[in-house]
Short mmCIF file of C-alpha atoms in Angstrom, two decimals:
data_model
loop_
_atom_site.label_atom_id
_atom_site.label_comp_id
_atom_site.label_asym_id
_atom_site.label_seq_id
_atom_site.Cartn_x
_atom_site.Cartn_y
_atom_site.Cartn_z
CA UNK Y 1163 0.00 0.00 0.00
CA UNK Y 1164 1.08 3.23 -0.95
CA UNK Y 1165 0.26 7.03 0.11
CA UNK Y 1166 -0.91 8.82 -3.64
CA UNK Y 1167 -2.20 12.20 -2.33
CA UNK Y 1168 -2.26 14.53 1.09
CA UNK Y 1169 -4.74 16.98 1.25
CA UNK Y 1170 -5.45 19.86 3.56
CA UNK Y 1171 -9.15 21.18 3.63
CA UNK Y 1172 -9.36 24.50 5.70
CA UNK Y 1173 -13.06 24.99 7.27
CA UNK Y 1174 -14.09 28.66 8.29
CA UNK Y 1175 -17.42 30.00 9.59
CA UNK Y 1176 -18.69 33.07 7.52
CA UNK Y 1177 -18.47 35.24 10.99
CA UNK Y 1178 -15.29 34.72 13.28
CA UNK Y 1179 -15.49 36.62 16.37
CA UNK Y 1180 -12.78 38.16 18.13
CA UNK Y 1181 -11.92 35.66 20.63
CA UNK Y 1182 -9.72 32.83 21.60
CA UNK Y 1183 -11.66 30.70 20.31
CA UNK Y 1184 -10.62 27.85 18.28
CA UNK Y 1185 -13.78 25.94 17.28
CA UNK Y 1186 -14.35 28.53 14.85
CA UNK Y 1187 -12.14 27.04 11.79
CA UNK Y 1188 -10.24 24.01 11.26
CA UNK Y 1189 -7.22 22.21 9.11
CA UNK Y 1190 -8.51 18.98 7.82
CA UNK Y 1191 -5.88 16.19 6.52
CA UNK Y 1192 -7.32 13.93 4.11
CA UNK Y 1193 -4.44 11.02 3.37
CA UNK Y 1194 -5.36 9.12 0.41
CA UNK Y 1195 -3.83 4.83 -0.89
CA UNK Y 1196 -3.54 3.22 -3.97
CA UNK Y 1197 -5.63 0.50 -1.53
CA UNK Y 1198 -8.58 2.85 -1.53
CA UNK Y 1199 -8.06 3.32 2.01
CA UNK Y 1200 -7.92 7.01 3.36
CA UNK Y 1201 -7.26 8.82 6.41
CA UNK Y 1202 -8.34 11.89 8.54
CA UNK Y 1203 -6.33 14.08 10.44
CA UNK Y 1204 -6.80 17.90 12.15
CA UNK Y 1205 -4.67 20.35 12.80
CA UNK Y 1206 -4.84 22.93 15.96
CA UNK Y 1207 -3.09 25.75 14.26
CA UNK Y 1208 -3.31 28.62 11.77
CA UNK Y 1209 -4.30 26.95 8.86
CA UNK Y 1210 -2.98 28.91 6.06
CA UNK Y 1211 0.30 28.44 7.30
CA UNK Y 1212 -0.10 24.64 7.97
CA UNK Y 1213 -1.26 23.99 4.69
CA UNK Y 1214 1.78 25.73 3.21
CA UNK Y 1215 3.83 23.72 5.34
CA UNK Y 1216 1.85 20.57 3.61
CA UNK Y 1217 1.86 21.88 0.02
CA UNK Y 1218 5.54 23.27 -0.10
CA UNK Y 1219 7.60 22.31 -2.98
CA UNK Y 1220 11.29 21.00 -2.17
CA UNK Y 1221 13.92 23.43 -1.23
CA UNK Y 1222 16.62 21.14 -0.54
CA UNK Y 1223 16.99 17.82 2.30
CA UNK Y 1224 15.88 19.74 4.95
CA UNK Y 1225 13.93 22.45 3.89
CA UNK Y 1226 10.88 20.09 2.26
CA UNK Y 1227 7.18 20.63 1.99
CA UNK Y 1228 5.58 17.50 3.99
CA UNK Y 1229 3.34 15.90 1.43
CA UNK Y 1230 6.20 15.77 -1.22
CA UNK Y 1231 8.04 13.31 1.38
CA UNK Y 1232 4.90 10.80 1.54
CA UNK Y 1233 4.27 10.25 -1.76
CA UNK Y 1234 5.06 6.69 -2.61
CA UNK Y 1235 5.45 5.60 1.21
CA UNK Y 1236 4.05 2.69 3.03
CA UNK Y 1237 1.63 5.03 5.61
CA UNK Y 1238 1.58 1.82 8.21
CA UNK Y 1239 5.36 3.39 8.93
CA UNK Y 1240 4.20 5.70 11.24
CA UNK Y 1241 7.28 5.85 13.58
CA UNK Y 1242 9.18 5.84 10.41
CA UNK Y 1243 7.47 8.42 8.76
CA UNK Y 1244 7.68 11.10 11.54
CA UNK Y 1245 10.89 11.02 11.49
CA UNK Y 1246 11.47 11.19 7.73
CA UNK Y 1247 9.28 14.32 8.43
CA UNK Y 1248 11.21 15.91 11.19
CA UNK Y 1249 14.73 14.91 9.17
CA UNK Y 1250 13.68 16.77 6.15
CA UNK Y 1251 11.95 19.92 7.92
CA UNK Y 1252 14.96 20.56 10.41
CA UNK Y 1253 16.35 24.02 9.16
CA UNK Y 1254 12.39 25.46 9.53
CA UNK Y 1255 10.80 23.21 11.92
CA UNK Y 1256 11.31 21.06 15.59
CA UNK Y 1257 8.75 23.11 16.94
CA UNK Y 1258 5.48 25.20 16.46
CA UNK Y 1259 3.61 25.16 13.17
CA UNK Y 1260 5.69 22.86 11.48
CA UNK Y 1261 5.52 20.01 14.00
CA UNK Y 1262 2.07 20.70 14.00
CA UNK Y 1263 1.61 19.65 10.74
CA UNK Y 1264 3.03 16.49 11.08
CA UNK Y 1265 1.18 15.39 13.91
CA UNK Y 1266 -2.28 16.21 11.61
CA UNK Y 1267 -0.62 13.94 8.94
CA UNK Y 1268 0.29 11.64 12.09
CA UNK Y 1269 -3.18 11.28 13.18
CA UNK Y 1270 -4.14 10.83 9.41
CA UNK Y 1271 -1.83 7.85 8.88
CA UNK Y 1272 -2.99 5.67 12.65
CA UNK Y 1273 -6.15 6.47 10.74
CA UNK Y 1274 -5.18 4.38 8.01
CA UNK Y 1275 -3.29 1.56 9.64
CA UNK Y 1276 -6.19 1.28 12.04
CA UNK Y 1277 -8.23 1.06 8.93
CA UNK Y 1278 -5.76 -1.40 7.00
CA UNK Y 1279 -5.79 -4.18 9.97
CA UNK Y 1280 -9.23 -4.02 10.82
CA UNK Y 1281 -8.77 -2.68 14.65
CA UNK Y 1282 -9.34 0.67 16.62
CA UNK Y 1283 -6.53 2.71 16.82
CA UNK Y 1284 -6.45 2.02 20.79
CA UNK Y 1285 -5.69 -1.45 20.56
CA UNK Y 1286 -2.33 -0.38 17.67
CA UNK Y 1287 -1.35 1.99 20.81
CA UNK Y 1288 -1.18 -0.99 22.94
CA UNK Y 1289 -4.65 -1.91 24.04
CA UNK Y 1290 -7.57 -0.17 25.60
CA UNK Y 1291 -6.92 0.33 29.53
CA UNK Y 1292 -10.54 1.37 29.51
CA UNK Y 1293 -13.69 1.75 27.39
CA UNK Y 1294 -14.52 5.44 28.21
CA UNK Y 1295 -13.62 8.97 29.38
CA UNK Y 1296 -15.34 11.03 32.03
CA UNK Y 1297 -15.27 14.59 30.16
CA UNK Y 1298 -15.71 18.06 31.53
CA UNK Y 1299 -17.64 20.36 29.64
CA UNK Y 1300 -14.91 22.84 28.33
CA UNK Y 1301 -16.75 26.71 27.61
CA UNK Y 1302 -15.25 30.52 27.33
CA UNK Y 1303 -15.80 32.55 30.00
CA UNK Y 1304 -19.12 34.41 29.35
CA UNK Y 1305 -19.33 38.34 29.03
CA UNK Y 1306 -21.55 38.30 32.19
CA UNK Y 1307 -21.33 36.06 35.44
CA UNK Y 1308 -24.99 35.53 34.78
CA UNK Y 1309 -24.33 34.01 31.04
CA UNK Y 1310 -21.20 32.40 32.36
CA UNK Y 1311 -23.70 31.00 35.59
CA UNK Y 1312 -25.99 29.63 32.66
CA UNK Y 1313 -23.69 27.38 30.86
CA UNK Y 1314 -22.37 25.76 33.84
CA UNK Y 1315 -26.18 24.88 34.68
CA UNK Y 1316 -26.44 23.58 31.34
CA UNK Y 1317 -23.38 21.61 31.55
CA UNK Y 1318 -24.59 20.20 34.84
CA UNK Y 1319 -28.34 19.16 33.68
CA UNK Y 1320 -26.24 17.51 30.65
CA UNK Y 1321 -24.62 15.12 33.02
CA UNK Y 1322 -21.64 17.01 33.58
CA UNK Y 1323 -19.81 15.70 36.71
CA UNK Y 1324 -17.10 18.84 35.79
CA UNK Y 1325 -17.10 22.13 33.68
CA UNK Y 1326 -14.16 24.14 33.05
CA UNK Y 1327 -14.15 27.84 31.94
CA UNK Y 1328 -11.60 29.58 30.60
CA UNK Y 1329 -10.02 33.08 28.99
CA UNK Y 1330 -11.38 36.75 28.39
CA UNK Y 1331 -12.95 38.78 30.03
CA UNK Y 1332 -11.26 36.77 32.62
CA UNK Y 1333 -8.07 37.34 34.56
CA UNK Y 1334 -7.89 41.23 33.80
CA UNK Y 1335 -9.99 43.02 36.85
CA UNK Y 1336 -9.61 40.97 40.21
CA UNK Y 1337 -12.95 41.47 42.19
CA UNK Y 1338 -14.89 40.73 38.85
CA UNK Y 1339 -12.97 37.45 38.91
CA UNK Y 1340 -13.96 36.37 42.30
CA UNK Y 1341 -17.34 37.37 41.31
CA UNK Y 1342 -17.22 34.90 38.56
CA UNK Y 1343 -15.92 31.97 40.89
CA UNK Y 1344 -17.89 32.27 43.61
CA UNK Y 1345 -20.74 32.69 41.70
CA UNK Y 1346 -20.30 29.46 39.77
CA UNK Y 1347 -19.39 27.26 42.69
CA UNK Y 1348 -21.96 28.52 44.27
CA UNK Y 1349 -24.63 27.55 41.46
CA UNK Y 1350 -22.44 24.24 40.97
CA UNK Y 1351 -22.24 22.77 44.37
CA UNK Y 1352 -19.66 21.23 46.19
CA UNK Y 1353 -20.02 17.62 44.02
CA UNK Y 1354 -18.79 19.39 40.63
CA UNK Y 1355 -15.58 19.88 39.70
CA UNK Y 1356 -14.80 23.75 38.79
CA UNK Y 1357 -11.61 23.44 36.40
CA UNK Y 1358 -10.24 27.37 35.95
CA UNK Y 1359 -8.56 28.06 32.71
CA UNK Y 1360 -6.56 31.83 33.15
CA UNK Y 1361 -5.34 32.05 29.77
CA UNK Y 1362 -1.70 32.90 30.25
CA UNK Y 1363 -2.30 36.40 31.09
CA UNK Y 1364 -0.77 36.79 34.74
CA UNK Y 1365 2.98 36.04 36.31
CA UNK Y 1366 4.05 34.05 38.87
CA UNK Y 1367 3.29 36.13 42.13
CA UNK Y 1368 -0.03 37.46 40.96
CA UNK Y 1369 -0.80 33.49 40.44
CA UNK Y 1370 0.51 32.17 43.97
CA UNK Y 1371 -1.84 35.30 45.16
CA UNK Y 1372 -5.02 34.55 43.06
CA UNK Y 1373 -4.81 30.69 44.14
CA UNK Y 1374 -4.82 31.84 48.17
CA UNK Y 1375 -7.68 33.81 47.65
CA UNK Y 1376 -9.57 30.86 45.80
CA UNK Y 1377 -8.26 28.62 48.19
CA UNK Y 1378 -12.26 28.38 49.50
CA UNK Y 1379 -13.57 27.28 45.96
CA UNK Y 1380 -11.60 24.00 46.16
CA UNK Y 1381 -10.60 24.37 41.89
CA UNK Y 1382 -9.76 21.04 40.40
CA UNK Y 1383 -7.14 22.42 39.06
CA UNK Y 1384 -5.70 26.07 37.61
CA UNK Y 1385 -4.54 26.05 33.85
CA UNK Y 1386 -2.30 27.88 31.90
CA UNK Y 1387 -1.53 30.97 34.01
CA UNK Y 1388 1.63 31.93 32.83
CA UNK Y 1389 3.27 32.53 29.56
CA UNK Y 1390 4.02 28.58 27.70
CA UNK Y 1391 7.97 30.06 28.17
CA UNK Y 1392 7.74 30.89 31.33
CA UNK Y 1393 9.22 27.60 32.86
CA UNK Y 1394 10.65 28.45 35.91
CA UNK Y 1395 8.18 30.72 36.87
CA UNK Y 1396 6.01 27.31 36.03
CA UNK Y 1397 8.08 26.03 39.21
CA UNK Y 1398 7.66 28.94 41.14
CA UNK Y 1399 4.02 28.18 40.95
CA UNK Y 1400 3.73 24.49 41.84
CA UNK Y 1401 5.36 25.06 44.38
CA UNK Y 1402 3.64 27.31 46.14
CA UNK Y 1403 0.14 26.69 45.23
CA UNK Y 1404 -2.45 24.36 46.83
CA UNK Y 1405 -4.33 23.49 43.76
CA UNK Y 1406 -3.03 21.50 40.98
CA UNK Y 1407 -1.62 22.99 38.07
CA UNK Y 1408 -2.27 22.02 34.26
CA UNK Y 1409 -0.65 23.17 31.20
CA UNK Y 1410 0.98 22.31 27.97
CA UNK Y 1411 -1.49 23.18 25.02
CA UNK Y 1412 0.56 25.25 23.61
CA UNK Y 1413 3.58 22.57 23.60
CA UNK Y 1414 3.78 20.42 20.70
CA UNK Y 1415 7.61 18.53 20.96
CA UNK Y 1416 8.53 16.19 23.26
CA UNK Y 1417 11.54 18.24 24.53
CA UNK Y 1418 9.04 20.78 25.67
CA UNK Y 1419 6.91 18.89 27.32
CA UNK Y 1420 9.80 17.47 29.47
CA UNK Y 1421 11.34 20.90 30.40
CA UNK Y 1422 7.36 21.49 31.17
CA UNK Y 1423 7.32 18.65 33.79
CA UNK Y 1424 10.88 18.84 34.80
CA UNK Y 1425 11.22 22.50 35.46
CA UNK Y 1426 7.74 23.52 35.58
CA UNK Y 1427 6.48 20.75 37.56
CA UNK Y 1428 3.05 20.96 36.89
CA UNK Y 1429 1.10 18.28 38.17
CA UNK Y 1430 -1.31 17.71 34.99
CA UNK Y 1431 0.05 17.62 31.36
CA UNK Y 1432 -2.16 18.77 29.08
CA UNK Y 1433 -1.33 17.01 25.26
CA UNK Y 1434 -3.34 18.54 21.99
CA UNK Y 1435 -3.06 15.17 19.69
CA UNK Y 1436 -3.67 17.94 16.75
CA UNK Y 1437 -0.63 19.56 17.92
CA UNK Y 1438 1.81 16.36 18.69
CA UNK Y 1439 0.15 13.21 16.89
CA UNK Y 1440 -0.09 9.78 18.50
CA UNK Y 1441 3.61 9.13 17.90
CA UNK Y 1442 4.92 11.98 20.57
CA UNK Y 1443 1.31 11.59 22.43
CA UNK Y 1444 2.59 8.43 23.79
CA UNK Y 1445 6.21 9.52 24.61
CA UNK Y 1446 4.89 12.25 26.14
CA UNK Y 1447 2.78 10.90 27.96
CA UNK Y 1448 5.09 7.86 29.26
CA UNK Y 1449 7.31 10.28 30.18
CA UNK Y 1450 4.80 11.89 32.15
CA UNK Y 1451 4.08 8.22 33.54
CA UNK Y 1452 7.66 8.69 34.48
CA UNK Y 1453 7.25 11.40 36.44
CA UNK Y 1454 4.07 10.58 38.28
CA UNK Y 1455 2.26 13.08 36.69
CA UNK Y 1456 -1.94 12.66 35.09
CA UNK Y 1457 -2.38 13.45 31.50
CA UNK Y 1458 -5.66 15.47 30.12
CA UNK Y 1459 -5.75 16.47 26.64
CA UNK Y 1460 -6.82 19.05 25.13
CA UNK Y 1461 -9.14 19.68 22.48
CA UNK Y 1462 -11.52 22.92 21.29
CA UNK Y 1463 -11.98 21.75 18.04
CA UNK Y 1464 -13.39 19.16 15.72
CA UNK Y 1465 -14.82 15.30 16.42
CA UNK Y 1466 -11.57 14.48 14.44
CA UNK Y 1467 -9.73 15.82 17.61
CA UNK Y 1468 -12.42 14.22 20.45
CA UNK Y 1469 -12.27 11.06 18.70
CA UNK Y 1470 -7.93 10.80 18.40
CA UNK Y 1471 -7.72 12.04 21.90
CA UNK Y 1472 -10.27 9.46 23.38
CA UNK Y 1473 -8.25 6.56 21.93
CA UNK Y 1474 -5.08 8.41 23.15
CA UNK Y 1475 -6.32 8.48 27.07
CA UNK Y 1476 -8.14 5.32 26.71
CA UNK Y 1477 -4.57 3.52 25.52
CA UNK Y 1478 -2.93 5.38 28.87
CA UNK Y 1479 -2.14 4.21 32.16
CA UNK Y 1480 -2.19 7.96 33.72
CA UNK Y 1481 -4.93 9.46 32.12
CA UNK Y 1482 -7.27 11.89 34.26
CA UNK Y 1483 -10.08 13.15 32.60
CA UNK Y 1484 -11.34 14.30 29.18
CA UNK Y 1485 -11.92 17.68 27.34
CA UNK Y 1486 -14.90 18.35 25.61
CA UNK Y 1487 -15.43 21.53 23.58
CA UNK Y 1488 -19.24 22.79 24.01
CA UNK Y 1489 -18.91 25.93 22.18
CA UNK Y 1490 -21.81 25.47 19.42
CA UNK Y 1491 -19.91 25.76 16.54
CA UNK Y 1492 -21.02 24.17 13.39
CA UNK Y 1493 -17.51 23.01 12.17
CA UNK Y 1494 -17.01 21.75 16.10
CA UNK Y 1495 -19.80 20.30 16.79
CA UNK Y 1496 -21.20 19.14 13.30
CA UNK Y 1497 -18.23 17.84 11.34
CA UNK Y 1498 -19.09 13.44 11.54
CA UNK Y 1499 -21.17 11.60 10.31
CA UNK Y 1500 -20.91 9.39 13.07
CA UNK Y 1501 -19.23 11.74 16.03
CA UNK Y 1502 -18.11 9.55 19.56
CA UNK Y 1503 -20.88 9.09 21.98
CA UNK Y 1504 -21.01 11.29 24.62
CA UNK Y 1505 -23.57 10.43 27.33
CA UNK Y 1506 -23.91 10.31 31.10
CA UNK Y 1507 -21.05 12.63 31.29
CA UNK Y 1508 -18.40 10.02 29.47
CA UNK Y 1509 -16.91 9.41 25.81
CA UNK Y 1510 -17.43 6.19 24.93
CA UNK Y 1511 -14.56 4.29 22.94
CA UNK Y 1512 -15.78 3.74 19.09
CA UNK Y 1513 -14.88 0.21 18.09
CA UNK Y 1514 -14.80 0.95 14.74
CA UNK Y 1515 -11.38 0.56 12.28
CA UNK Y 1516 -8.76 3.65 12.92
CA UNK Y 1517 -10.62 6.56 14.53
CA UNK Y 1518 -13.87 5.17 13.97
CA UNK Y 1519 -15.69 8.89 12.75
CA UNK Y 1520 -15.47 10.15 9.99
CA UNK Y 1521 -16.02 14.00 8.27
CA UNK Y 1522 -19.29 14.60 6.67
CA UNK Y 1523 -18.36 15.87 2.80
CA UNK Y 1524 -20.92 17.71 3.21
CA UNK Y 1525 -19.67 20.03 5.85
CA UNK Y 1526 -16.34 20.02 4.63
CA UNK Y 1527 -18.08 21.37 1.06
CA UNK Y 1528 -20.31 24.01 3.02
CA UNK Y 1529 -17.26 25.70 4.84
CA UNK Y 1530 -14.62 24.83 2.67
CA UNK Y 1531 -12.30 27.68 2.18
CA UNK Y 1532 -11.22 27.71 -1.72
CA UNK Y 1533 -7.76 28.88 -3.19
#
C-alpha cells in the first residue's frame, strides 16, 4: 500500500469573532492509498500556514514541503514516517507550526493503519486500559457572570460531573474574577468539579496570590496561568500553590513537554493530539508516567480531535479526565457523520477501524475555504 495524495481542507465560519476561540475554523488532513483506504487528520493551528507547510515544494533535504516526502510511502510506517518528516523539515521546523503539521498527517496515517488491519486505533497503541472517558464540559468565559452561571447549569443538567471555563474577560480586573468563581461554585455545588482556565495572562506572584484567595472554591485544578515560556516561573508556581496545576497546550515537541514537567512541575500535562500526533502523544505521555504526573488532553476543536484524543487516554495508564469543547460551533460540533458518543457525562470508545468517525463531505463542502 502506498500514500498517492495529502490533502489539507481549511473549514471557516462566515463570521469569526474576536476571541480565543478555536472551534471557529479548522485544518482537515485527508491522506489518500492506492488500496482505496484514506485517512483523517486535524490540525490545531493557523491553517494557512499549515497547509503551506503541507503543500511546499522541495527546497533542498531539509527544507521540504511534507506531502512531497509521503508520496510513494508505506503510511503503516508511522514511527518511520515522523521522522522522515522531522529529518527533512529541520532548518524550519522542531517546533510550532511545522511540528504541528506532522502530527495532523500523524493522526491521518494511525487512521489508516487502524483502517488497514481491521482494529481501533487504541488497541495499535497498545490496548484499551478502559472503554470510556469522564469529560468536563470545556466553555469561554461568558461576558456576564450571569451568562457564564448559565452554561455551567447547562453543563450540569447535561450530566456534567465537571465544567471548566476559561479566557477573556477573565483574569484582567480581580474582584470581577472572584465574582465569577464564587458565583459558579456557588450555582455548581460542592459535588462538581470547577476546572479554571486563566489564559496565560498573569505572572508568577499574581498566580501564587489569586490561588490563596480561591483557596475556599476547592478548583480542580488552575490552567495555563503563565506565559508557555515561562518555565521556571512554572516552578515557582507548583510550588507554592495548593491546587493543581495544568498546562501544555501550547507545547507540541517532546523536549518541551519534558522541560514542562521537569522545570515547571506541573502536576497535569495537558497534550493537543492535533498539535503532537499519537507518535509523541505516547512519549509524552510515558514520560509523564515517568514522572508521576496525570495526562488530560486538550481539544476545542473538531470530532476528528475528540475522537484521536479518546483513543489516546483510553490507551494510557495515567490518564485523568477528558476535554470536551461545548462551544456550538457548526464546524465543532457538526463535522461526523458518526461523532463519539457522549452520554452520562463520558466518551465512549468507538470500536470501529482507525478513529472510527469520519467528516461529513458535506460540511467540509459548506465551509470549505477555496484557493
Amino acid at each position: 500500500m502506498k500514500i498517492i495524495n495529502v490533502e489539507a481542507f481549511y473549514l471557516r465560519l462566515p463570521v469569526i469573532e474576536q476571541r480565543t476561540d478555536s472551534s471557529q475554523d479548522a485544518l482537515l488532513i485527508k491522506i489518500t492509498t492506492d488500496a482505496g483506504i484514506t485517512g483523517w487528520g486535524e490540525v490545531d493551528g493557523s491553517p494557512y500556514v499549515t497547509k503551506a507547510i503541507i503543500e511546499a515544494p522541495y527546497s533542498h533535504t531539509m527544507v521540504t514541503g511534507l506531502k512531497s516526502l509521503l508520496i510513494g510511502e508505506n503510511p503503516l510506517e508511522t514511527g518511520r514516517l515522523w521522522k522522515k518528516m522531522h529529518k527533512a523539515t529541520i532548518y524550519y521546523g522542531r517546533s510550532g507550526a511545522v511540528l504541528q503539521a506532522m502530527a495532523g498527517i500523524d493522526i491521518a496515517l494511525w487512521d489508516i493503519k487502524g483502517k488497514a488491519l481491521g482494529k481501533p486505533i487504541v488497541e495499535l497503541l497498545g490496548g484499551a486500559m478502559r472503554d470510556k472517558m469522564r469529560v468536563y464540559s470545556s466553555n469561554m468565559f461568558q461576558f456576564s457572570v450571569e451568562e457564564t452561571v448559565a452554561r455551567a447549569q447547562h453543563a450540569i443538567d447535561t450530566g456534567h460531573s465537571g465544567v471548566k471555563f476559561g479566557w477573556e474577560p477573565f483574569g484582567n480586573d480581580e474582584a470581577l474574577d472572584l465574582r465569577y468563581l464564587e458565583a459558579l461554585r456557588k450555582a455548581m455545588g460542592d459535588n462538581v468539579d470547577l476546572m479554571l482556565d486563566v489564559g496565560h495572562v498573569w505572572d508568577a506572584k499574581t498566580t501564587i496570590r489569586r490561588s490563596q484567595r480561591y483557596e475556599h472554591l476547592n478548583l480542580f485544578w488552575i490552567e495555563e496561568p503563565l506565559h508557555p515560556d515561562n518555565y521556571a516561573g512554572y516552578g515557582q508556581v507548583s510550588a507554592a500553590c495548593q491546587q493543581h496545576i495544568a498546562a501544555g497546550e501550547q507545547e507540541c515537541s517532546v523536549v518541551g513537554f519534558q522541560r514542562l514537567i521537569d522545570e515547571g512541575s506541573i502536576d497535569i500535562v495537558q497534550i493537543d493530539l492535533t498539535r503532537t500526533g499519537f507518535t509523541q502523544a505516547m512519549e509524552i505521555a510515558s514520560y509523564a508516567h515517568s514522572r508521576g504526573r496525570k495526562v488530560c488532553n486538550h481539544n476545542f476543536t473538531t470530532d476528528i480531535n475528540t475522537a484521536a484524543s479518546l483513543h489516546f487516554l483510553c490507551a494510557i495508564e495515567n490518564a485523568l479526565v477528558m476535554e470536551y469543547c461545548v462551544e456550538p460551533g457548526e464546524i465543532s460540533r457538526s463535522l461526523a457523520k458518526n461523532p463519539v458518543r457522549i452520554a452520562d457525562g463520558y466518551a465512549w470508545l468507538p470500536g470501529e477501524p482507525g478513529l472510527g468517525v469520519e467528516p461529513d463531505e458535506a460540511v467540509i463542502e459548506k465551509f470549505l475555504v477555496r484557493g
